[in-house]
Amino acid sequence: MGKRVAIIASSGGLETAYKVFNIALAAAAMDSEVGIFFTFEGLPIIHKDGPSMLKLKPENAPMEEGFKRTNVPPIQDLIQMAKESGVRLIGCQMTVEALGWKPEDFIDGVEFAGAATFVEFAQDAQVTLSF
């Protein structure tokens, strides 16, 4: 493996999902070890009901047509590509519990851990991003 990239997804919306997975897939393609920590408003990105929960902000609505025109894959496809590329998807255990959600509410392949587990991963990262 090359470098390590740590990403925190704490904001909601389809914009965040695209940012997170665009960077994660680019890093994975560059042979980086990638871990994404989903917390607070970022958790719906990996929720089974994510497609119905993730919307573009009204001011970004024109992007939807641009995504279609330029053949940007749907977020579900990007998530699958990330999983196939070895990207770690880590759901914040504390936030999951605070929201009253359960591990089975999330897509397959998500691991659940506390912030300390992610910080341990991020301590050895050459790149750390937050969205």
CSV table of C-alpha atoms in Angstrom, one decimal:
chain,number,residue,atom,x,y,z
A,1,MET,CA,0.0,0.0,0.0
A,2,GLY,CA,1.0,3.6,-0.6
A,3,LYS,CA,-0.1,6.4,1.5
A,4,ARG,CA,-3.0,6.5,3.9
A,5,VAL,CA,-6.0,8.8,3.5
A,6,ALA,CA,-8.5,9.5,6.3
A,7,ILE,CA,-11.8,11.1,5.4
A,8,ILE,CA,-14.5,12.3,7.8
A,9,ALA,CA,-18.0,12.6,6.4
A,10,SER,CA,-20.0,14.6,8.9
A,11,SER,CA,-22.2,16.7,6.6
A,12,GLY,CA,-25.3,15.6,4.9
A,13,GLY,CA,-26.6,15.8,1.4
A,14,LEU,CA,-25.7,14.3,-2.0
A,15,GLU,CA,-23.0,16.9,-2.5
A,16,THR,CA,-21.1,15.5,0.5
A,17,ALA,CA,-21.5,11.9,-0.7
A,18,TYR,CA,-20.1,12.8,-4.1
A,19,LYS,CA,-17.1,14.7,-2.7
A,20,VAL,CA,-16.3,11.9,-0.2
A,21,PHE,CA,-16.4,9.1,-2.8
A,22,ASN,CA,-14.7,11.1,-5.5
A,23,ILE,CA,-11.7,11.6,-3.3
A,24,ALA,CA,-11.8,8.1,-1.8
A,25,LEU,CA,-11.9,6.4,-5.2
A,26,ALA,CA,-9.1,8.7,-6.5
A,27,ALA,CA,-6.9,7.8,-3.5
A,28,ALA,CA,-7.7,4.1,-3.8
A,29,ALA,CA,-6.7,4.2,-7.5
A,30,MET,CA,-3.4,5.7,-6.4
A,31,ASP,CA,-2.8,2.7,-4.2
A,32,SER,CA,-3.7,4.5,-0.9
A,33,GLU,CA,-5.3,2.9,2.1
A,34,VAL,CA,-8.5,4.8,2.6
A,35,GLY,CA,-10.9,5.0,5.6
A,36,ILE,CA,-14.0,7.1,5.7
A,37,PHE,CA,-15.6,7.9,9.1
A,38,PHE,CA,-19.3,8.7,8.8
A,39,THR,CA,-20.8,10.6,11.7
A,40,PHE,CA,-23.7,13.0,12.4
A,41,GLU,CA,-25.3,14.2,9.1
A,42,GLY,CA,-22.9,12.0,7.1
A,43,LEU,CA,-24.4,8.7,8.3
A,44,PRO,CA,-27.3,8.7,5.9
A,45,ILE,CA,-24.8,8.3,3.1
A,46,ILE,CA,-24.2,4.7,4.1
A,47,HIS,CA,-27.8,4.0,5.4
A,48,LYS,CA,-29.9,1.5,3.5
A,49,ASP,CA,-32.4,4.2,2.9
A,50,GLY,CA,-29.7,6.6,1.8
A,51,PRO,CA,-31.0,7.1,-1.8
A,52,SER,CA,-34.2,8.5,-0.4
A,53,MET,CA,-32.4,10.6,2.3
A,54,LEU,CA,-29.8,12.2,0.1
A,55,LYS,CA,-30.8,15.2,-1.9
A,56,LEU,CA,-29.0,18.1,-3.6
A,57,LYS,CA,-29.4,21.5,-2.0
A,58,PRO,CA,-31.8,23.6,-4.0
A,59,GLU,CA,-29.0,25.9,-5.2
A,60,ASN,CA,-27.1,22.8,-6.6
A,61,ALA,CA,-30.1,21.3,-8.4
A,62,PRO,CA,-28.6,22.2,-11.8
A,63,MET,CA,-25.8,19.8,-11.0
A,64,GLU,CA,-28.2,16.9,-11.3
A,65,GLU,CA,-28.5,17.4,-15.1
A,66,GLY,CA,-24.8,17.9,-15.3
A,67,PHE,CA,-24.2,14.5,-13.5
A,68,LYS,CA,-26.5,12.8,-16.1
A,69,ARG,CA,-24.9,14.6,-19.1
A,70,THR,CA,-21.4,13.7,-18.0
A,71,ASN,CA,-22.3,10.1,-17.0
A,72,VAL,CA,-21.4,10.5,-13.3
A,73,PRO,CA,-22.4,7.2,-11.7
A,74,PRO,CA,-25.1,7.2,-9.0
A,75,ILE,CA,-23.8,7.4,-5.5
A,76,GLN,CA,-24.8,3.7,-4.9
A,77,ASP,CA,-22.4,2.7,-7.7
A,78,LEU,CA,-19.6,4.8,-6.2
A,79,ILE,CA,-20.1,3.2,-2.8
A,80,GLN,CA,-19.9,-0.3,-4.4
A,81,MET,CA,-16.8,0.7,-6.3
A,82,ALA,CA,-15.2,2.0,-3.1
A,83,LYS,CA,-16.0,-1.3,-1.3
A,84,GLU,CA,-14.5,-3.2,-4.2
A,85,SER,CA,-11.4,-1.0,-3.9
A,86,GLY,CA,-10.9,-1.8,-0.3
A,87,VAL,CA,-12.1,1.5,1.1
A,88,ARG,CA,-13.1,1.1,4.8
A,89,LEU,CA,-16.5,2.5,5.6
A,90,ILE,CA,-16.7,3.2,9.3
A,91,GLY,CA,-20.0,4.3,11.0
A,92,CYS,CA,-19.7,6.3,14.2
A,93,GLN,CA,-21.1,3.9,16.9
A,94,MET,CA,-22.0,6.8,19.2
A,95,THR,CA,-24.0,8.7,16.6
A,96,VAL,CA,-25.7,5.5,15.4
A,97,GLU,CA,-26.8,4.8,18.9
A,98,ALA,CA,-27.8,8.4,19.6
A,99,LEU,CA,-30.1,8.3,16.5
A,100,GLY,CA,-31.6,5.0,17.6
A,101,TRP,CA,-30.4,3.3,14.5
A,102,LYS,CA,-29.0,-0.3,14.4
A,103,PRO,CA,-26.2,-1.8,12.4
A,104,GLU,CA,-28.7,-3.7,10.2
A,105,ASP,CA,-30.0,-0.3,9.0
A,106,PHE,CA,-26.8,0.2,7.0
A,107,ILE,CA,-25.5,-1.1,3.8
A,108,ASP,CA,-23.4,-4.3,3.9
A,109,GLY,CA,-19.7,-3.8,4.5
A,110,VAL,CA,-19.9,-1.0,7.1
A,111,GLU,CA,-17.9,-1.4,10.3
A,112,PHE,CA,-18.9,0.4,13.4
A,113,ALA,CA,-16.4,2.0,15.8
A,114,GLY,CA,-15.9,4.9,18.1
A,115,ALA,CA,-14.0,8.0,17.3
A,116,ALA,CA,-10.8,6.6,19.0
A,117,THR,CA,-10.7,3.8,16.4
A,118,PHE,CA,-10.8,6.3,13.5
A,119,VAL,CA,-8.3,8.6,15.2
A,120,GLU,CA,-5.9,5.7,15.5
A,121,PHE,CA,-6.3,5.1,11.7
A,122,ALA,CA,-5.9,8.8,11.0
A,123,GLN,CA,-2.8,9.2,13.0
A,124,ASP,CA,-0.8,7.4,10.4
A,125,ALA,CA,-2.5,9.2,7.5
A,126,GLN,CA,-0.6,11.4,5.1
A,127,VAL,CA,-3.9,13.1,4.0
A,128,THR,CA,-6.8,13.9,6.3
A,129,LEU,CA,-10.0,15.5,4.9
A,130,SER,CA,-13.3,16.5,6.4
A,131,PHE,CA,-16.5,17.0,4.5
